[in-house]
Short mmCIF file of C-alpha atoms and ligand atoms in Angstrom, two decimals:
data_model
loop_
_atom_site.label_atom_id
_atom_site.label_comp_id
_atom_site.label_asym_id
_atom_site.label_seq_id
_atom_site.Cartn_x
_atom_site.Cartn_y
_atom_site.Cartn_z
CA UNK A 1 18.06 -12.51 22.92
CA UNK A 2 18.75 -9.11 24.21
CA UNK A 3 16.48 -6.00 25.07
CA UNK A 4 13.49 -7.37 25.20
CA UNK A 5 10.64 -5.86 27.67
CA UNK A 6 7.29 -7.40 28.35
CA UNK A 7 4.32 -6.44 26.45
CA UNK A 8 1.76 -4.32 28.85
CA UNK A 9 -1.24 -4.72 26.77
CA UNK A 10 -2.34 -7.05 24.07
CA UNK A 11 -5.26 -7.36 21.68
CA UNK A 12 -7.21 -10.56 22.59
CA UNK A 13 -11.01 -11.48 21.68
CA UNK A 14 -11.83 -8.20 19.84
CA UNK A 15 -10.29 -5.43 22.37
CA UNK A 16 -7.26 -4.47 24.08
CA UNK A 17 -6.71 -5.81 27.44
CA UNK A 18 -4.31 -6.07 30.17
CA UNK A 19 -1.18 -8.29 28.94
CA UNK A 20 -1.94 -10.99 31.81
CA UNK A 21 -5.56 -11.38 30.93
CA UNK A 22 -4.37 -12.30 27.10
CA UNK A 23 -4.20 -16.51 28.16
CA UNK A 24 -5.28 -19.49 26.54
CA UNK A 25 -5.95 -22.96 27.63
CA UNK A 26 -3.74 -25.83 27.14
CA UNK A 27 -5.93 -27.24 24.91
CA UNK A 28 -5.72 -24.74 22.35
CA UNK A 29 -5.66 -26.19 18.98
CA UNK A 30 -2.77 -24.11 18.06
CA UNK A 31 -0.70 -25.05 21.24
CA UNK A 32 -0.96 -28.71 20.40
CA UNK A 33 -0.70 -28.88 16.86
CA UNK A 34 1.09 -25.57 15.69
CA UNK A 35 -1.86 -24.45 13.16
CA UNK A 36 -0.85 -20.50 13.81
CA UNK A 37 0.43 -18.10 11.79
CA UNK A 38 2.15 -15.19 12.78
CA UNK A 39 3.86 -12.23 11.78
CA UNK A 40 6.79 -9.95 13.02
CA UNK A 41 7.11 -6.26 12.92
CA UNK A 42 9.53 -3.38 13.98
CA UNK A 43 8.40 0.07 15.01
CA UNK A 44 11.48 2.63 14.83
CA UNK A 45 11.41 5.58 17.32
CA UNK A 46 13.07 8.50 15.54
CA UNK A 47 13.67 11.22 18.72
CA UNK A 48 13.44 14.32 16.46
CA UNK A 49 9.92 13.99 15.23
CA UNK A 50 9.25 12.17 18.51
CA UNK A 51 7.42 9.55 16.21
CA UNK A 52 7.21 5.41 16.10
CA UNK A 53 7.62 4.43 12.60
CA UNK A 54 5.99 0.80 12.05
CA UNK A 55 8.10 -0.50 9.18
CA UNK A 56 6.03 -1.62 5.96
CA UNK A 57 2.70 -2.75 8.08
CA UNK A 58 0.81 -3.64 5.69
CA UNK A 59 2.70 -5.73 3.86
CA UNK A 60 3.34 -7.47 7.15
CA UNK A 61 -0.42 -7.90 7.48
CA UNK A 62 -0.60 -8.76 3.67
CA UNK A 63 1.52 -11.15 4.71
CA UNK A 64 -0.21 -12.57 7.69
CA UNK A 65 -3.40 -12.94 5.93
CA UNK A 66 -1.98 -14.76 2.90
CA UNK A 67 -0.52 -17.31 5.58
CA UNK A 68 -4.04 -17.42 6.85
CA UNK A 69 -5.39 -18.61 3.78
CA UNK A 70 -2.66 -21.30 3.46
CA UNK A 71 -3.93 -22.79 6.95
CA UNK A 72 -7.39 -22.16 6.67
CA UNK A 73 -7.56 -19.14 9.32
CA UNK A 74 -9.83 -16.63 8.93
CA UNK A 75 -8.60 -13.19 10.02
CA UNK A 76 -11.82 -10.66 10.12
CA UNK A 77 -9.79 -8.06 9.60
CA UNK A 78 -8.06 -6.22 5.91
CA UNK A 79 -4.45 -5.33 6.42
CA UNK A 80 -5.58 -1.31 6.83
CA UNK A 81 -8.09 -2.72 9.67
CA UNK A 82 -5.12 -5.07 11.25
CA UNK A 83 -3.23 -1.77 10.90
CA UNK A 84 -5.39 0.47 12.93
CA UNK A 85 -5.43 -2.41 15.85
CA UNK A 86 -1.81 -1.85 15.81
CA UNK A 87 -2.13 1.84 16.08
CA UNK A 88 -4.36 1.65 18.96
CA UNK A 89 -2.35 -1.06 20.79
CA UNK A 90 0.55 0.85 20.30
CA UNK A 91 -0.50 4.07 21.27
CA UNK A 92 -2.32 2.30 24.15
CA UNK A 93 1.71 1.10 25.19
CA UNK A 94 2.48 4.61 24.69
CA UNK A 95 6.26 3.64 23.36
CA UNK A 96 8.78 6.10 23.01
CA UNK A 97 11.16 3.54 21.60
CA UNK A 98 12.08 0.74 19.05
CA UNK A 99 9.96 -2.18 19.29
CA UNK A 100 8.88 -5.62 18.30
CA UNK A 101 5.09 -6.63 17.01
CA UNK A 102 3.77 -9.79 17.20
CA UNK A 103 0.60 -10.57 15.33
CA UNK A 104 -0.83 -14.59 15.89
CA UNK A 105 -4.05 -15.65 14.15
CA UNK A 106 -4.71 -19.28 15.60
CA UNK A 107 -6.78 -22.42 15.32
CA UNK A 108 -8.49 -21.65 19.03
CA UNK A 109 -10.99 -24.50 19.95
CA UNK A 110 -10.11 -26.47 22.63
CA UNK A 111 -10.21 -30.26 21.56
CA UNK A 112 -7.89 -32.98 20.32
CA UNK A 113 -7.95 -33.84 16.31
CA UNK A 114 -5.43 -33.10 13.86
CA UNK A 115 -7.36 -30.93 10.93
CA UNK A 116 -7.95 -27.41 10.10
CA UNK A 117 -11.14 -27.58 9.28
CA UNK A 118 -14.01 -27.35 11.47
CA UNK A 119 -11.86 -25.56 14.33
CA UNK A 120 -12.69 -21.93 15.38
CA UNK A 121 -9.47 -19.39 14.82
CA UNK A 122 -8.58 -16.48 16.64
CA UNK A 123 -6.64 -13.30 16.18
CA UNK A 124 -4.08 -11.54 19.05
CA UNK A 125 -1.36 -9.00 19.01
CA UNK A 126 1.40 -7.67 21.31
CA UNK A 127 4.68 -5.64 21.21
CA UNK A 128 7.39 -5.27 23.41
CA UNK A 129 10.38 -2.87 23.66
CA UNK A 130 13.14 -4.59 21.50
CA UNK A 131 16.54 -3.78 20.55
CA UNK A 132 18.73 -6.45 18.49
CA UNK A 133 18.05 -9.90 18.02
CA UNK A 134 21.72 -12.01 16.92
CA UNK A 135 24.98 -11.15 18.64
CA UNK A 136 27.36 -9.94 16.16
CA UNK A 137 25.60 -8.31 13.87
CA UNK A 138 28.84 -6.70 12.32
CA UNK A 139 30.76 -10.29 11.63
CA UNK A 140 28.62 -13.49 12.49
CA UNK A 141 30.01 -16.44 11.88
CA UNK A 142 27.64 -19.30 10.71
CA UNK A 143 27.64 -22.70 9.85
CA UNK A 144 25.35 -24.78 7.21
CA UNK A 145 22.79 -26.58 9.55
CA UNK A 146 22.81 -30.12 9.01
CA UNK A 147 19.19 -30.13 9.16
CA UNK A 148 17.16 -29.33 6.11
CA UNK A 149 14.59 -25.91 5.23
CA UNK A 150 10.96 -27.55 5.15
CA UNK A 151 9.64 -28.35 1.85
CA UNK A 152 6.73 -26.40 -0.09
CA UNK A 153 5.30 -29.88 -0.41
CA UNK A 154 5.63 -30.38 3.68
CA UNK A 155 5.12 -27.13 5.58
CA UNK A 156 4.95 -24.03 2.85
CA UNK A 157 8.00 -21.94 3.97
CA UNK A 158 6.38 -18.77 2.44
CA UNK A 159 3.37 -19.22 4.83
CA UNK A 160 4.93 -17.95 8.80
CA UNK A 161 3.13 -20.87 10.10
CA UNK A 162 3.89 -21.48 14.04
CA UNK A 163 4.61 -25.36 13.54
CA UNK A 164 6.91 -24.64 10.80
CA UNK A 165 9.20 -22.35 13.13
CA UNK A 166 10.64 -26.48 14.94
CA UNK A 167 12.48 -26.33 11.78
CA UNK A 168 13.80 -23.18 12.24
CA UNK A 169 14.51 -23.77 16.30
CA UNK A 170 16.18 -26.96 15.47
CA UNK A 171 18.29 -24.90 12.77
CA UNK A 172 19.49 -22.04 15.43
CA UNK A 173 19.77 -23.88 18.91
CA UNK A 174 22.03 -26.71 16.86
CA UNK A 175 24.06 -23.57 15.67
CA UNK A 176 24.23 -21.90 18.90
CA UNK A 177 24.86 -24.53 21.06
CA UNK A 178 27.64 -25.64 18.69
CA UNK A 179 29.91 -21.89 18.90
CA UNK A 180 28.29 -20.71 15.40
CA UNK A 181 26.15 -17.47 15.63
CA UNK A 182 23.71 -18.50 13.56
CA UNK A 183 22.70 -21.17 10.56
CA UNK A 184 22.37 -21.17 6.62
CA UNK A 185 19.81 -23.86 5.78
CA UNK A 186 19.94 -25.80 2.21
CA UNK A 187 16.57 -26.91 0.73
CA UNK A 188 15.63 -30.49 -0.58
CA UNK A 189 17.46 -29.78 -3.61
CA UNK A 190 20.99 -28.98 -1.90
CA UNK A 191 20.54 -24.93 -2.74
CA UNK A 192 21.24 -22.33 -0.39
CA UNK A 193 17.53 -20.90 1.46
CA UNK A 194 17.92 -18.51 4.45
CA UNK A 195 18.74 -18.51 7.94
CA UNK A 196 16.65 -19.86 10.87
CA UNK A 197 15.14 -16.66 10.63
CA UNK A 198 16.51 -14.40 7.91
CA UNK A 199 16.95 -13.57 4.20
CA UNK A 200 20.22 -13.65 2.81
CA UNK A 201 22.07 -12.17 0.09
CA UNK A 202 25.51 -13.08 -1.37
CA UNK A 203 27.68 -10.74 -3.11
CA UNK A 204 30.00 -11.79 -5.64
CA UNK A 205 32.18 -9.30 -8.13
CA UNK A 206 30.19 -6.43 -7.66
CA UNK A 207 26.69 -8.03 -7.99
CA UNK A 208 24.44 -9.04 -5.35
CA UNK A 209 22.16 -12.67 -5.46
CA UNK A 210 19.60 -13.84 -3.44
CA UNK A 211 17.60 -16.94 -3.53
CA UNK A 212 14.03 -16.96 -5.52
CA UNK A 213 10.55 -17.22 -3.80
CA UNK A 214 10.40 -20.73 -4.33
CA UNK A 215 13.33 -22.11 -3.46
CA UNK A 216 11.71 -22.81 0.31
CA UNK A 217 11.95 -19.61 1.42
CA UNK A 218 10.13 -17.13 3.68
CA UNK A 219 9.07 -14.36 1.18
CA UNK A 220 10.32 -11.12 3.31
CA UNK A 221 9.18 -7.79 3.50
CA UNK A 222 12.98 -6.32 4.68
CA UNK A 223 14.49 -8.69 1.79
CA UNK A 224 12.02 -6.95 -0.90
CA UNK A 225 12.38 -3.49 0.83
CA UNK A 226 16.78 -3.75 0.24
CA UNK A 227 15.87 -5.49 -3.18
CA UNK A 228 14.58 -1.78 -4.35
CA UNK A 229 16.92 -0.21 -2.24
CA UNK A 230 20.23 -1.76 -3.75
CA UNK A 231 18.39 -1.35 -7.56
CA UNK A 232 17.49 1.50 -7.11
CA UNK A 233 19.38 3.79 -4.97
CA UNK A 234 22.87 1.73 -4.93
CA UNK A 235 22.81 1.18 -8.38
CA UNK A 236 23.25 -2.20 -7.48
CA UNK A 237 22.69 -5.72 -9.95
CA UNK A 238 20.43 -8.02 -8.04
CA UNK A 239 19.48 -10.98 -9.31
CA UNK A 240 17.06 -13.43 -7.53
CA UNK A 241 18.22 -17.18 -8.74
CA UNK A 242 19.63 -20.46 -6.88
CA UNK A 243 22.53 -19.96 -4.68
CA UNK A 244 24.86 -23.23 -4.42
CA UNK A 245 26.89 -23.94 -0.96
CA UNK A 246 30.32 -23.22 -2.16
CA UNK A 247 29.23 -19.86 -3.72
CA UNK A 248 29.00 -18.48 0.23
CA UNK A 249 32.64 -20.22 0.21
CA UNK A 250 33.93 -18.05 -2.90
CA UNK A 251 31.35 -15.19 -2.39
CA UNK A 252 33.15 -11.35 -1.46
CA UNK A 253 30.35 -10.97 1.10
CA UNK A 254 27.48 -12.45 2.99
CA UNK A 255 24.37 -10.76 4.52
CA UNK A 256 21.27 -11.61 6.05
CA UNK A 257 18.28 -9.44 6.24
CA UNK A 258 14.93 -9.78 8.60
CA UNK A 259 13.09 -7.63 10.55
CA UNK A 260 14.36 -9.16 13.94
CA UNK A 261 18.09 -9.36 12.34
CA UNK A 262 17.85 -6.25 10.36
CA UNK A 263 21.24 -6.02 8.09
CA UNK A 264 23.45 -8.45 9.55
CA UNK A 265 27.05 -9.06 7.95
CA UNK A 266 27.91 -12.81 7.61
CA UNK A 267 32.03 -12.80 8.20
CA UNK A 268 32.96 -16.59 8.60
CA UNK A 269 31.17 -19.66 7.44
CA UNK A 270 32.48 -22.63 9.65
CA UNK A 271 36.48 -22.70 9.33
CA UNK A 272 36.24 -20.21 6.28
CA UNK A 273 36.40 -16.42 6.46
CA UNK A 274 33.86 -14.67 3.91
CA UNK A 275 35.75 -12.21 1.81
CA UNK A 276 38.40 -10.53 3.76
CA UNK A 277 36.40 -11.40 6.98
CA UNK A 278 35.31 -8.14 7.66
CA UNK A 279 31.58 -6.79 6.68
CA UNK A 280 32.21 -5.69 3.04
CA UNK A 281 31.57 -2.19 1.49
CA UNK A 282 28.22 -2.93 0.30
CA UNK A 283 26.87 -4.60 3.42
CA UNK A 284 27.46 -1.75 5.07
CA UNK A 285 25.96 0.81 2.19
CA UNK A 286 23.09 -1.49 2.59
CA UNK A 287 23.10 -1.65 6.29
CA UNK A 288 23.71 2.23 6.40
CA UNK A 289 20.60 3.06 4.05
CA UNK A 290 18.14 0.70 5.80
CA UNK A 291 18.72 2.18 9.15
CA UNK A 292 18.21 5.93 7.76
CA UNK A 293 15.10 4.53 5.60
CA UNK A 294 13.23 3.17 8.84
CA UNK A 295 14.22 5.94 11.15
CA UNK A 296 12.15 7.99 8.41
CA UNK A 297 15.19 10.16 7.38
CA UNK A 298 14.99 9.43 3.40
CA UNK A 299 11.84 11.46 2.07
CA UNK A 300 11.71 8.84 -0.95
CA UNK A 301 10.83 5.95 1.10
CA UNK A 302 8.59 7.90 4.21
CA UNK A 303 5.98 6.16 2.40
CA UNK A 304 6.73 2.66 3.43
CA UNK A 305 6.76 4.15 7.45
CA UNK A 306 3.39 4.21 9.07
CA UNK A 307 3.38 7.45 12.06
CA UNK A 308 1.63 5.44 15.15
CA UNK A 309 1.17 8.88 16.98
CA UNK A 310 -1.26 12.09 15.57
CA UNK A 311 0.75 14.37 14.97
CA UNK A 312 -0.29 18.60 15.52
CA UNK A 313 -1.20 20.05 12.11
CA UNK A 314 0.32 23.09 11.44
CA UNK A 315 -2.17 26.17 11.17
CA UNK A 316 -2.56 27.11 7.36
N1 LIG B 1 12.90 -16.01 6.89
C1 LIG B 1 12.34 -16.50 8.00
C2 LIG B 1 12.25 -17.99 8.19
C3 LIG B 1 11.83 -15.62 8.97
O1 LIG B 1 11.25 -16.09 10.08
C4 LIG B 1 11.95 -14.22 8.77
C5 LIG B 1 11.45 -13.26 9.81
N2 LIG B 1 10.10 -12.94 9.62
C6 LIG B 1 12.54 -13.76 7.59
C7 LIG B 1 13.01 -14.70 6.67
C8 LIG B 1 12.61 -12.31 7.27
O2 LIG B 1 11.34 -11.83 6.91
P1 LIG B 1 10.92 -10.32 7.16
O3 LIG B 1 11.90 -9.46 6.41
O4 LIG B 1 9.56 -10.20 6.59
O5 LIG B 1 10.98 -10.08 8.61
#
């Protein structure tokens, strides 16, 4: 993974603290058994406001707290209290550039025992400087994993449960260790789901299809952010249904969409190119208006960017 710093500070027990001090025993619930949940954010630096834009926070924490509930976690916090933490932390970092956020509510007692009841949770959060997260984000060429996306009746993909993410580890180190870039995952049912860690949308004669909340997906906040976008603002048709395999094989073009991946163009599934095995035109309108819409340069969407730093009001 590239660009990534270390996180100075984190939030741990109720306050900010040094990074190091922010450790937990081997024993940790959460460390044996994966009952976390987590979330992932981006915070966009835009140099001529000499701002950090978080990106949609509190959905994100919406988010995080809804996966809570699905693993009996409590969080103490609302999303606009989760939101000032982050403010804090990230002010506390004092970043200047783009960066990852990594919120973790956790089963915490120390003790052996399979359950999620009767075990204390905890809350923490970090960022780091971060810059992309897959290699070839302009043509990535993918295969379909041979594993499968976990079940709603297993592991609940629309929860971002910690012991849920083996599945998607198995999905991308069986890709990447094969040549591929990166993995599409079908569900129980044969239907196309997502990546190991991305949406994905397929674009076929003009209009653009991505898989519905429950086909085993992760619900994402950058997959509903380009849903309005491409409605909206691209005058785009997108329809949320099923997706089979051999649609990616006949699709025009292929994208996935996260907030580690971003807009990614999908150029070659196994032997087959994808369209005319370049990223196609609306990829790229996509890609282009996503990256202008988090950098806080279109005034219609500032409202889904939340300013980290105070900024000087200007005298009346
Ligand atoms: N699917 C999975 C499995 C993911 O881990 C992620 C990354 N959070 C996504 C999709 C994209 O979600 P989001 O746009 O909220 O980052």
């Amino acid at each position: 993974m590239a660009d990534q710093g270390r996180p100075r500070f984190a939030f741990f027990d109720g306050q900010i603290v040094p990074f190091e001090q922010a450790t937990v025993s081997v024993l940790t619930h959460s460390f044996n058994y994966g009952t976390g949940v987590f979330g992932g954010l981006r915070g966009y630096w835009n140099d001529d406001e000499e701002q950090l834009y978080v990106f949609r926070p509190l959905d994100h924490f919406e988010r995080l707290i809804q996966s809570a509930s699905l693993m009996r976690i409590r969080i103490p916090y609302s999303a606009a209290e989760l939101n000032e933490i982050l403010n804090n932390l990230l002010r506390t970092e004092g970043f200047r550039q783009n960066c990852y956020i990594r919120p973790l509510a956790y089963k915490s007692t120390e003790m052996i025992g399979v359950r999620l009841h009767d075990v204390a949770d905890a809350l923490t959060m970090f960022a780091m400087p971060f810059g992309s997260y897959i290699v070839n984000e302009d043509g990535a060429h993918v295969c379909f994993s041979a594993w499968r996306r976990v079940d709603d009746n297993a592991i609940p993909a629309r929860g971002k449960i910690v012991g849920a993410y083996a599945n998607s580890a198995l999905i991308k180190s069986d890709a990447v260790l094969s040549g591929y870039d990166e993995a599409l995952v079908l569900n129980q049912e044969g239907h196309v789901t997502e990546a190991s860690a991305a949406n994905i949308f397929v674009v076929r004669r003009g209009v653009v299809y991505t898989p519905p909340p429950q086909a085993d997906v992760l619900e994402g906040i950058v997959r509903r952010a380009l849903i309005t976008l491409m409605r909206d603002d691209l005058g785009l048709e997108v329809v949320e249904r099923d997706i089979d395999r051999t649609e990616i094989y006949v699709a025009d073009e292929v994208f996935l969409c996260g907030t580690g991946v971003q807009v990614a163009a999908i150029t070659r599934v196994e032997h087959r190119p994808i369209g005319s095995g370049v990223m196609g035109p609306i990829t790229e309108s996509a890609r282009n208006l996503f990256f202008r819409v988090v950098q806080g340069r279109v005034a219609q969407y500032r409202d889904w960017l939340s300013p980290v730093y105070e900024t000087e009001q200007m005298p009346e």
